Structures are given as structure tokens and as C-alpha cells.
Tab-separated table of C-alpha atoms and ligand atoms in Angstrom:
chain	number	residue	atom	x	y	z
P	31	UNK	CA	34.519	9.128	-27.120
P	32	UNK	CA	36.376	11.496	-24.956
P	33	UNK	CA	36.273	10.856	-20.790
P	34	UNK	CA	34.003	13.802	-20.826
P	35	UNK	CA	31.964	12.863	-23.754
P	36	UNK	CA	31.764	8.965	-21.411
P	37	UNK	CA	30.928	11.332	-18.260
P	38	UNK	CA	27.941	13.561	-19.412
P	39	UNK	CA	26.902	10.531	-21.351
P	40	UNK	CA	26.373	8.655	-18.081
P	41	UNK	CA	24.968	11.631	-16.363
P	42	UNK	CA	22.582	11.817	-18.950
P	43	UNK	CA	21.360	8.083	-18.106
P	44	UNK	CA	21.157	8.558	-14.671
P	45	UNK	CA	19.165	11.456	-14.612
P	46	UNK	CA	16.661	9.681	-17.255
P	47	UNK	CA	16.865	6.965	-14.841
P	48	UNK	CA	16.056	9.078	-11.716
P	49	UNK	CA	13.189	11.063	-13.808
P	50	UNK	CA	11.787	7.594	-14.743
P	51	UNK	CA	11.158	6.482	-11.000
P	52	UNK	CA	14.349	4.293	-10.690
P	53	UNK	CA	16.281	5.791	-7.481
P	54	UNK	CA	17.213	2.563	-5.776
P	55	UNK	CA	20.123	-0.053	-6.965
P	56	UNK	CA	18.940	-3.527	-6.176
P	57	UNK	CA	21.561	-5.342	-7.496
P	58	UNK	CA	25.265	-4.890	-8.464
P	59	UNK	CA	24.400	-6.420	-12.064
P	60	UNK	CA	21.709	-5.585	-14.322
P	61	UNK	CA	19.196	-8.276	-14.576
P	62	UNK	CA	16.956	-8.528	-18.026
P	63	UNK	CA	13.434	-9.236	-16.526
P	64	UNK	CA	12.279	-8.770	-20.170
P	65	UNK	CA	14.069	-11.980	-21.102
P	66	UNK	CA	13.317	-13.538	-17.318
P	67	UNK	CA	9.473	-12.717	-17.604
P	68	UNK	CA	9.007	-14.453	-21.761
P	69	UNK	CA	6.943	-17.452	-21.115
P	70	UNK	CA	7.288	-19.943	-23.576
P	71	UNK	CA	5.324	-18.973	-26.561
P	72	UNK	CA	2.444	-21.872	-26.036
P	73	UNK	CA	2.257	-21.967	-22.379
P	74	UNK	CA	-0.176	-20.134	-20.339
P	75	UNK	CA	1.305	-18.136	-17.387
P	76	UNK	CA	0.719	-20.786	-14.124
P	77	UNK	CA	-0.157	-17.522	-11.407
P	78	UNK	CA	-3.284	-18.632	-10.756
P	79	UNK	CA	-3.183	-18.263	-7.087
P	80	UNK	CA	-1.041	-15.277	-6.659
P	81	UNK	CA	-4.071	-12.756	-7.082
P	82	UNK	CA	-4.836	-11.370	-3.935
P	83	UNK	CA	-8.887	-10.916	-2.993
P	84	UNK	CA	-9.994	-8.373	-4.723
P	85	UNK	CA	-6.953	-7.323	-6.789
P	86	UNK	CA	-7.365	-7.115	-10.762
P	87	UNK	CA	-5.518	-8.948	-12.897
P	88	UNK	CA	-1.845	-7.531	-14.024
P	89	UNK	CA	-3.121	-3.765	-15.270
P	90	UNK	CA	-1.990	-1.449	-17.875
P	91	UNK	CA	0.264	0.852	-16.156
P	92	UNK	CA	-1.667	3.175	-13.660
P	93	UNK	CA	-1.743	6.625	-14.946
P	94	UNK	CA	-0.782	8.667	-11.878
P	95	UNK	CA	2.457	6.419	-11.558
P	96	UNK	CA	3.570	6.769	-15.200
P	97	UNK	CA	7.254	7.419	-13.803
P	98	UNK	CA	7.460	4.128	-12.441
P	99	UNK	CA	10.123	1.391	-14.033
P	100	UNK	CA	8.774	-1.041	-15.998
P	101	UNK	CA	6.847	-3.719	-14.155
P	102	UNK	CA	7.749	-6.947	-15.325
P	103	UNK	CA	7.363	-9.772	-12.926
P	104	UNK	CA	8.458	-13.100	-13.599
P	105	UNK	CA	5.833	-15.492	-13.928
P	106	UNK	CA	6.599	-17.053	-10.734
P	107	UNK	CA	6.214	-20.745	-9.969
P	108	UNK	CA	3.077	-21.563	-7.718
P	109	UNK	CA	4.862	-22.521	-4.870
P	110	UNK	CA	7.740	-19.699	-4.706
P	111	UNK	CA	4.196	-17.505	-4.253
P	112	UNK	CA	2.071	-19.716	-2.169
P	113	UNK	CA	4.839	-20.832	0.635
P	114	UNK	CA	5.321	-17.323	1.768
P	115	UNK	CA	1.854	-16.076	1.707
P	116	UNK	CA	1.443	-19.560	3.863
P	117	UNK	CA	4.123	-18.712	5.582
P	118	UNK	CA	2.895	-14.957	6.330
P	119	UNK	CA	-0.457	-16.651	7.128
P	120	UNK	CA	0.807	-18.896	10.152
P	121	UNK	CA	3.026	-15.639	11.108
P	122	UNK	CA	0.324	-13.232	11.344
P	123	UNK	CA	-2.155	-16.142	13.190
P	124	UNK	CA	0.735	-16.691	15.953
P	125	UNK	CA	0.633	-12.882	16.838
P	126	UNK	CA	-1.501	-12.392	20.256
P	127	UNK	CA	-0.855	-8.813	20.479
P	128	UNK	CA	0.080	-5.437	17.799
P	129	UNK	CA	3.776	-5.712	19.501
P	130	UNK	CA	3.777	-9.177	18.476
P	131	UNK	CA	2.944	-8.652	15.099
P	132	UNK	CA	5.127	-5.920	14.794
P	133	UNK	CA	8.265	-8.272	15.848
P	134	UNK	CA	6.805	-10.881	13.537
P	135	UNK	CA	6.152	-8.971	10.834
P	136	UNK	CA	9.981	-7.328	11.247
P	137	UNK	CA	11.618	-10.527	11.424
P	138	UNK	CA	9.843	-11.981	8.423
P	139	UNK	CA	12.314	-12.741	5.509
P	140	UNK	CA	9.008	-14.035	3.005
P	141	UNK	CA	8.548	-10.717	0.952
P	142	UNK	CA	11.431	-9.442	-1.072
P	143	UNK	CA	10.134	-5.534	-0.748
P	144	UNK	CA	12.025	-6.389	2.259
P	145	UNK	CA	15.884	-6.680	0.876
P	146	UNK	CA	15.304	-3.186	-0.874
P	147	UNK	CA	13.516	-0.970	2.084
P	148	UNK	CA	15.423	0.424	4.698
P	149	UNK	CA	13.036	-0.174	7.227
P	150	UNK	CA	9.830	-2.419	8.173
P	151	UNK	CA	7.074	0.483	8.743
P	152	UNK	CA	4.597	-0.933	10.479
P	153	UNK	CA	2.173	2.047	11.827
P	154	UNK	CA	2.454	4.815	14.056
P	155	UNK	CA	-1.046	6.550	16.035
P	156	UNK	CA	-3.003	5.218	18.864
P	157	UNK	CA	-2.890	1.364	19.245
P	158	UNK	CA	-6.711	0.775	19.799
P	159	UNK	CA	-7.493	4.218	18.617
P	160	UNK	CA	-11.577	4.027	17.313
P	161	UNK	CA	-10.457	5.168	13.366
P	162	UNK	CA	-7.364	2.955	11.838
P	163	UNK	CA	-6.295	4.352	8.559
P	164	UNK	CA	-4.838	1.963	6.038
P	165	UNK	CA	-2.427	3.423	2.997
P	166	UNK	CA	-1.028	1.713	0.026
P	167	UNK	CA	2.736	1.456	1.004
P	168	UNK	CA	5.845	3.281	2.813
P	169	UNK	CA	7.447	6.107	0.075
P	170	UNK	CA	10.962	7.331	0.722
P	171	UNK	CA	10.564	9.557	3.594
P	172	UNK	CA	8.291	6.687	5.503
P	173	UNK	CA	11.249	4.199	4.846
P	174	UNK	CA	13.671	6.258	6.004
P	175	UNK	CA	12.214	7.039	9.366
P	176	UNK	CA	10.761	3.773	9.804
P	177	UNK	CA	6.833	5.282	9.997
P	178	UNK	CA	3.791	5.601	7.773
P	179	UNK	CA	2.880	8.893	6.346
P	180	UNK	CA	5.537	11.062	7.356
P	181	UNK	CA	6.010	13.081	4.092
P	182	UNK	CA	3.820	15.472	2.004
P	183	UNK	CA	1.420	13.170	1.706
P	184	UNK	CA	1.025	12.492	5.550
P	185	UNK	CA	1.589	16.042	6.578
P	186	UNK	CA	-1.928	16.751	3.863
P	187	UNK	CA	-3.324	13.417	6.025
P	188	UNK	CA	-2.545	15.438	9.285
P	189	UNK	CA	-4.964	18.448	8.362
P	190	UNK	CA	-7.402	16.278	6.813
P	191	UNK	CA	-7.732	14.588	10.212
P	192	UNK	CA	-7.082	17.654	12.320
P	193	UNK	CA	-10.041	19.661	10.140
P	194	UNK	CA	-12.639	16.965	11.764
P	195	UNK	CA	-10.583	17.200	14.987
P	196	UNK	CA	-8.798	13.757	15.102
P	197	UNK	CA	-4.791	13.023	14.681
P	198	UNK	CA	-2.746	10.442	15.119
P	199	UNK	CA	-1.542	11.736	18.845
P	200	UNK	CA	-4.346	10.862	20.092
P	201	UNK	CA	-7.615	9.402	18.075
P	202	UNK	CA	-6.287	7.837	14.703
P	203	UNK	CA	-3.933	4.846	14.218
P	204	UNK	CA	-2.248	4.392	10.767
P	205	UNK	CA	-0.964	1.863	8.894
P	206	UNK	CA	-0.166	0.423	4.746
P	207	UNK	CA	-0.798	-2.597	3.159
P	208	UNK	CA	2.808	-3.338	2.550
P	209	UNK	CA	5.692	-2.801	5.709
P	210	UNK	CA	8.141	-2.494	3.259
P	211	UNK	CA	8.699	0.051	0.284
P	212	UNK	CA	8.287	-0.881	-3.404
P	213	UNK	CA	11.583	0.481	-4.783
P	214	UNK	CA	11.512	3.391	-6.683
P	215	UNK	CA	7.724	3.726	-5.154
P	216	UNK	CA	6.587	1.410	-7.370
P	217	UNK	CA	3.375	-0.167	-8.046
P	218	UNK	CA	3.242	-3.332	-5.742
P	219	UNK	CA	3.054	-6.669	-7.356
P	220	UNK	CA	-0.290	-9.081	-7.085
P	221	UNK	CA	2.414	-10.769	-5.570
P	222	UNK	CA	3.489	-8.542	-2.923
P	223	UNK	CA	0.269	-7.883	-2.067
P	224	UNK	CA	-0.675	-11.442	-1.555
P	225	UNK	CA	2.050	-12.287	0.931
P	226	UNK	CA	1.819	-9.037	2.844
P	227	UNK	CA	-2.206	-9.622	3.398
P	228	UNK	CA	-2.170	-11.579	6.117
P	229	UNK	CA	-0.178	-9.173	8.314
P	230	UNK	CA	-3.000	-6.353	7.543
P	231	UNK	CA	-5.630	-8.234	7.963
P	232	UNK	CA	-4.521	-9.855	11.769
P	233	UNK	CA	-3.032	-6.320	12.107
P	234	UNK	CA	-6.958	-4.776	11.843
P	235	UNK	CA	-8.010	-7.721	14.121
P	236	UNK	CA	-5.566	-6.986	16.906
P	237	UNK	CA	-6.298	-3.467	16.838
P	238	UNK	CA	-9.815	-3.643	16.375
P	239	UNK	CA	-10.982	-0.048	15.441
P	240	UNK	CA	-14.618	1.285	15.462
P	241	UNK	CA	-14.206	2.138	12.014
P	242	UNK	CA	-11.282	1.586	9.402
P	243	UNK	CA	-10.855	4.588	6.770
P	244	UNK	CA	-9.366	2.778	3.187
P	245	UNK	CA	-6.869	5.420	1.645
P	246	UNK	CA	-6.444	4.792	-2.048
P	247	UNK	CA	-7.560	2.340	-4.814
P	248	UNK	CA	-4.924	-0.604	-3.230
P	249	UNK	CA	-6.216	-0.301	0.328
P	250	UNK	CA	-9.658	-0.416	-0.364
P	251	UNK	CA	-9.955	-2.882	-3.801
P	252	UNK	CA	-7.796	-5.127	-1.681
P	253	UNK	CA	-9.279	-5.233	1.868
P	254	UNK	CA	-12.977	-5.059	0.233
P	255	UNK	CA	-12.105	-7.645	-2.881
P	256	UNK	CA	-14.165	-5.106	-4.817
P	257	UNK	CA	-12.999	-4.792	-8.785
P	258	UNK	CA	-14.125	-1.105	-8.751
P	259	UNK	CA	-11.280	1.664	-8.946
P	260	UNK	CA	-11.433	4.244	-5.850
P	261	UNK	CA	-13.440	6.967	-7.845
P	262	UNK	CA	-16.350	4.358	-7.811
P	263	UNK	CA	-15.574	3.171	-3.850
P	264	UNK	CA	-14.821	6.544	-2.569
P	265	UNK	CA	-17.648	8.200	-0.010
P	266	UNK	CA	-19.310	5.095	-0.067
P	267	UNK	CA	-19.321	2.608	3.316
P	268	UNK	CA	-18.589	-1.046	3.692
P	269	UNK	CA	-18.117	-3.736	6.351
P	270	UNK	CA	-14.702	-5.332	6.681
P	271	UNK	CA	-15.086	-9.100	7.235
P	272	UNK	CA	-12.111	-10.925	9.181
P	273	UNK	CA	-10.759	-13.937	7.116
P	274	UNK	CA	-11.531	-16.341	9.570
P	275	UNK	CA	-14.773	-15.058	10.229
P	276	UNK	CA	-15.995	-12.600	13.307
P	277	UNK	CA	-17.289	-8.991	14.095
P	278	UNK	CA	-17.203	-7.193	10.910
P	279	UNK	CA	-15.639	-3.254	11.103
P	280	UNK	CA	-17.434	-0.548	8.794
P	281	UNK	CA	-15.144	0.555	6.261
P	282	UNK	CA	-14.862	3.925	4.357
P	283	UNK	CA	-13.220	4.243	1.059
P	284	UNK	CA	-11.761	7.489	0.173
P	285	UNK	CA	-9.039	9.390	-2.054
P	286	UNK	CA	-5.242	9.258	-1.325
P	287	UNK	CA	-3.908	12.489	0.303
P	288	UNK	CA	-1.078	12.063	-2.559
P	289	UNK	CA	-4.067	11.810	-5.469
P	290	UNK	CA	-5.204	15.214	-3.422
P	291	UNK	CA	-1.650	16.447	-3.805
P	292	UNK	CA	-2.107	16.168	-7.247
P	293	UNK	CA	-5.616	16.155	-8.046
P	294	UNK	CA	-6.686	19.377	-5.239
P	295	UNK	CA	-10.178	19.569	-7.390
P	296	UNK	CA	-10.847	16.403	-5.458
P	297	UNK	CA	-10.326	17.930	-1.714
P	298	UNK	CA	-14.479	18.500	-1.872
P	299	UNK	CA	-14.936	15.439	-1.948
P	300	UNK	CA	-12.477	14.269	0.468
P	301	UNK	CA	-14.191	16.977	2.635
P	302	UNK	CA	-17.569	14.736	2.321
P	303	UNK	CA	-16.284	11.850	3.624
P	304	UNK	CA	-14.457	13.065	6.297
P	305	UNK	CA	-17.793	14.954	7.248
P	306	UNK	CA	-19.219	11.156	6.899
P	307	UNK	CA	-16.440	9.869	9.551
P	308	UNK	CA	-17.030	12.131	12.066
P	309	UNK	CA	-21.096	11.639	11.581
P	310	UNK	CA	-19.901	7.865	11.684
P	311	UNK	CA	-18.060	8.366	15.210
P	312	UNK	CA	-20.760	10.549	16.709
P	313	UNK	CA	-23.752	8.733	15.935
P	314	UNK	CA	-22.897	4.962	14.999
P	315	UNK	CA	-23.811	3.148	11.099
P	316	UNK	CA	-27.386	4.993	11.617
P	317	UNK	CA	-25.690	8.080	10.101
P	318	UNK	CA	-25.146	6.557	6.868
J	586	URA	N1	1.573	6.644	0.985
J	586	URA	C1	1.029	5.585	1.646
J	586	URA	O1	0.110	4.942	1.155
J	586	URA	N2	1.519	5.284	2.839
J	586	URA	C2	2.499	5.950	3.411
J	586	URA	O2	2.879	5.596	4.514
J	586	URA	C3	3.044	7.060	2.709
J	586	URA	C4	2.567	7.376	1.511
């Protein structure tokens, strides 16, 4: 093979690469999670506790994110997945105040999103603002600037919010289930999810909203526990329970502005439940 023939060869790979999802180098070696992730042939995977509430079991790839790398988790030992959820758990608990949990949550070395992202996002808005929006995960543009829903997607979240008059200047605060971005904008792992729960959850205590608006099948299967997809949840109100018990906070499940960026048949709908919102705001849990 000539150098040029080795050249476009390699371009070739990379741009499959790139095309597939896979935009981020994690390591200087390629790692074989095919071979890492075969489990003997007669033992039963040992994950039991690394499902987060209300998360299914590991699902066939998610249609809307068929570009992603192949997701092949290691069958982790129990207690490399229970210590850091623990961990997260006493973390999150510790925090008195959002600026707390923000430090804690930056300083937290228990998730390995973290060694990939380029920056712990953490939320931007109104601290104490009455709606608190929670999103799946940082993408590229959020990890780069250090804030949640600062690309397409947030710019479509903007007018959504403006069209019922709120934004994030000065009624709306916004945040993600995960701080950190799954490379390549990934699915997140059970796994991830798990250890990045508690921070969400004493994150929606500390800010205590009037009402919390759950953007995307992630958000609201895993702060509801509910098995449904989001095209079952969406439009339809629950109440958010604290962990530890306490004041419960309606909850609204509804589409992902990026499942509106590519699904704009759905912006009707979307419409609906922002309606529902503002109804929410202006006349209390009597409107539903
Ligand atoms: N998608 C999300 O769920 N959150 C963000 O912050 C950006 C995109």
C-alpha cells in the first residue's frame, strides 16, 4: 500500500468513525469491551443493584440515537457500582445549599462521564425559579461552555418557554440528569445514571420549584421510576416524591426539544403541555 493509499485509508475510518457518533478519544489505546464485557458462558451477569428507579433493563439500541458507538458495558462488580452511588449519596446529603452542591458535585471524582467531559454542567436559570426543567445530559456545545442547553436544542427550549412567556433570565431554572457528557453523546449507562441520581434528586430539593417540567424519556422514566417510554408519559402530570420522604413537587412529562428538532410533527403536542404549565402556574394542580 502506497503512503497515500495508508492516508485516504485512514481518512476513510475516521470519517466512518465520526459519522458513527465516535468524536471523542478516551484513551491512547484501543480497549476491546467486546472481549471485557463476555461473561463467562454459565454465569449470570451480578448487576443487580446498578438499575436506577425506574430505568429498564439494558435496551436494544434507542432508535433516535442509532449513530451512537456500541454500548457495551462491562458487567461491573457490585461494589465498583454501589460505592460511588454511596458515595454520591453522602455527597449530595452534605450539600445545605445549590452552591454547595454545585462545588460538591464538581469536585466529585465517582462517575467516569467525568474524565471524558470538559466541564461539570450543572444548570443555569433562576435558582428558586417556580418551573425547574430537567434534561437528559450535557451535548457538545453544553460541555464546552460549561451550561445546560446552550445549542439547537436549547435555543428550540428558549422559544418553547418564551411562547408561554417564561425563560431562563428570569422564571425557569434548568438542569440534566448527568453533569457530565456521555462521550460521543451517548446513551448513558444504568450505571451512570445510578451514581449521578443522588445529585438530581438533592439538586430538586435545594431548589425546590413549584413545578418540575421532565424533558425526555431519561428525565422523566428516571425521576418518576415509571417503565413507560415518553410518548406514553408525555402531557400527563405526576408528583415527584423526595427519597427521603417530604413535600412532593408536581411533575410534567414532555418531549425533548431535540426529538422536536427531529420529529417537528410533535411541536402540537409540545404546544399542549406547555399550555398545561402555564394553566399549572396560574391556577395551582386544580387545572389539571
Ligand atoms: N440535551 C439535554 O438533555 N440537555 C442539555 O443540556 C442539552 C441537550
Amino acid at each position: 500500500m502506497t503512503g497515500d493509499d495508508q492516508r485516504s485509508t485512514a481518512e476513510a475510518l475516521l470519517r466512518w468513525y465520526v459519522d458513527a457518533g465516535v468524536d471523542e478519544a478516551i484513551t491512547d489505546h484501543p480497549v476491546d469491551h467486546f472481549k471485557a464485557a463476555s461473561p463467562p458462558p454459565t454465569q449470570a451477569p451480578r448487576n443487580t443493584t446498578t438499575t436506577a428507579p425506574g430505568i429498564d433493563p439494558p435496551a436494544s439500541p434507542d432508535p433516535m440515537r442509532q449513530a451512537s458507538p456500541p454500548r457495551v458495558a462491562p458487567v461491573a462488580p457490585d461494589a465498583q457500582v454501589t460505592q460511588p452511588v454511596h458515595a454520591a449519596r453522602e455527597t449530595a446529603r452534605a450539600a445545605g445549599t445549590l452552591a454547595e452542591l454545585d462545588a460538591a458535585v464538581r469536585a466529585f471524582e465517582g462517575c467516569p462521564l467525568k474524565v471524558t467531559a470538559t466541564n461539570t454542567v450543572f444548570a443555569d436559570g433562576v435558582p428558586g425559579a417556580a418551573v425547574m426543567i430537567v434534561g437528559e445530559a450535557p451535548g457538545a456545545d453544553e460541555d464546552r461552555q460549561g451550561k445546560p442547553f446552550v445549542g439547537v436544542s436549547g435555543q428550540l427550549l428558549d422559544r418553547m418557554l418564551e411562547s408561554v412567556g417564561l425563560s431562563r433570565q428570569d422564571s425557569v431554572y434548568i438542569t440534566n440528569i448527568l453533569p457530565w457528557r456521555p462521550p460521543g453523546n451517548r446513551q448513558p449507562t444504568q450505571a451512570e445514571i445510578a451514581v449521578c441520581m443522588p445529585f438530581v434528586e438533592r439538586h430538586i430539593e435545594l431548589a425546590a420549584p413549584q413545578v418540575l417540567v421532565l424533558a425526555g424519556g431519561t428525565s422523566a422514566k428516571t425521576l418518576l421510576s415509571r417503565k413507560e417510554g415518553i410518548m406514553r408519559l408525555r402531557g400527563r402530570w405526576f408528583d415527584w416524591s423526595p427519597p427521603g420522604g417530604g413535600k412532593t413537587i408536581p411533575a410534567l412529562a414532555t418531549y425533548h426539544p431535540a426529538f422536536l428538532l427531529r420529529s417537528p410533527g410533535q411541536k402540537s403536542n409540545s404546544w399542549k403541555d406547555l399550555l398545561s404549565l402555564k394553566r399549572h402556574l396560574q391556577e395551582g394542580p386544580k387545572a389539571e
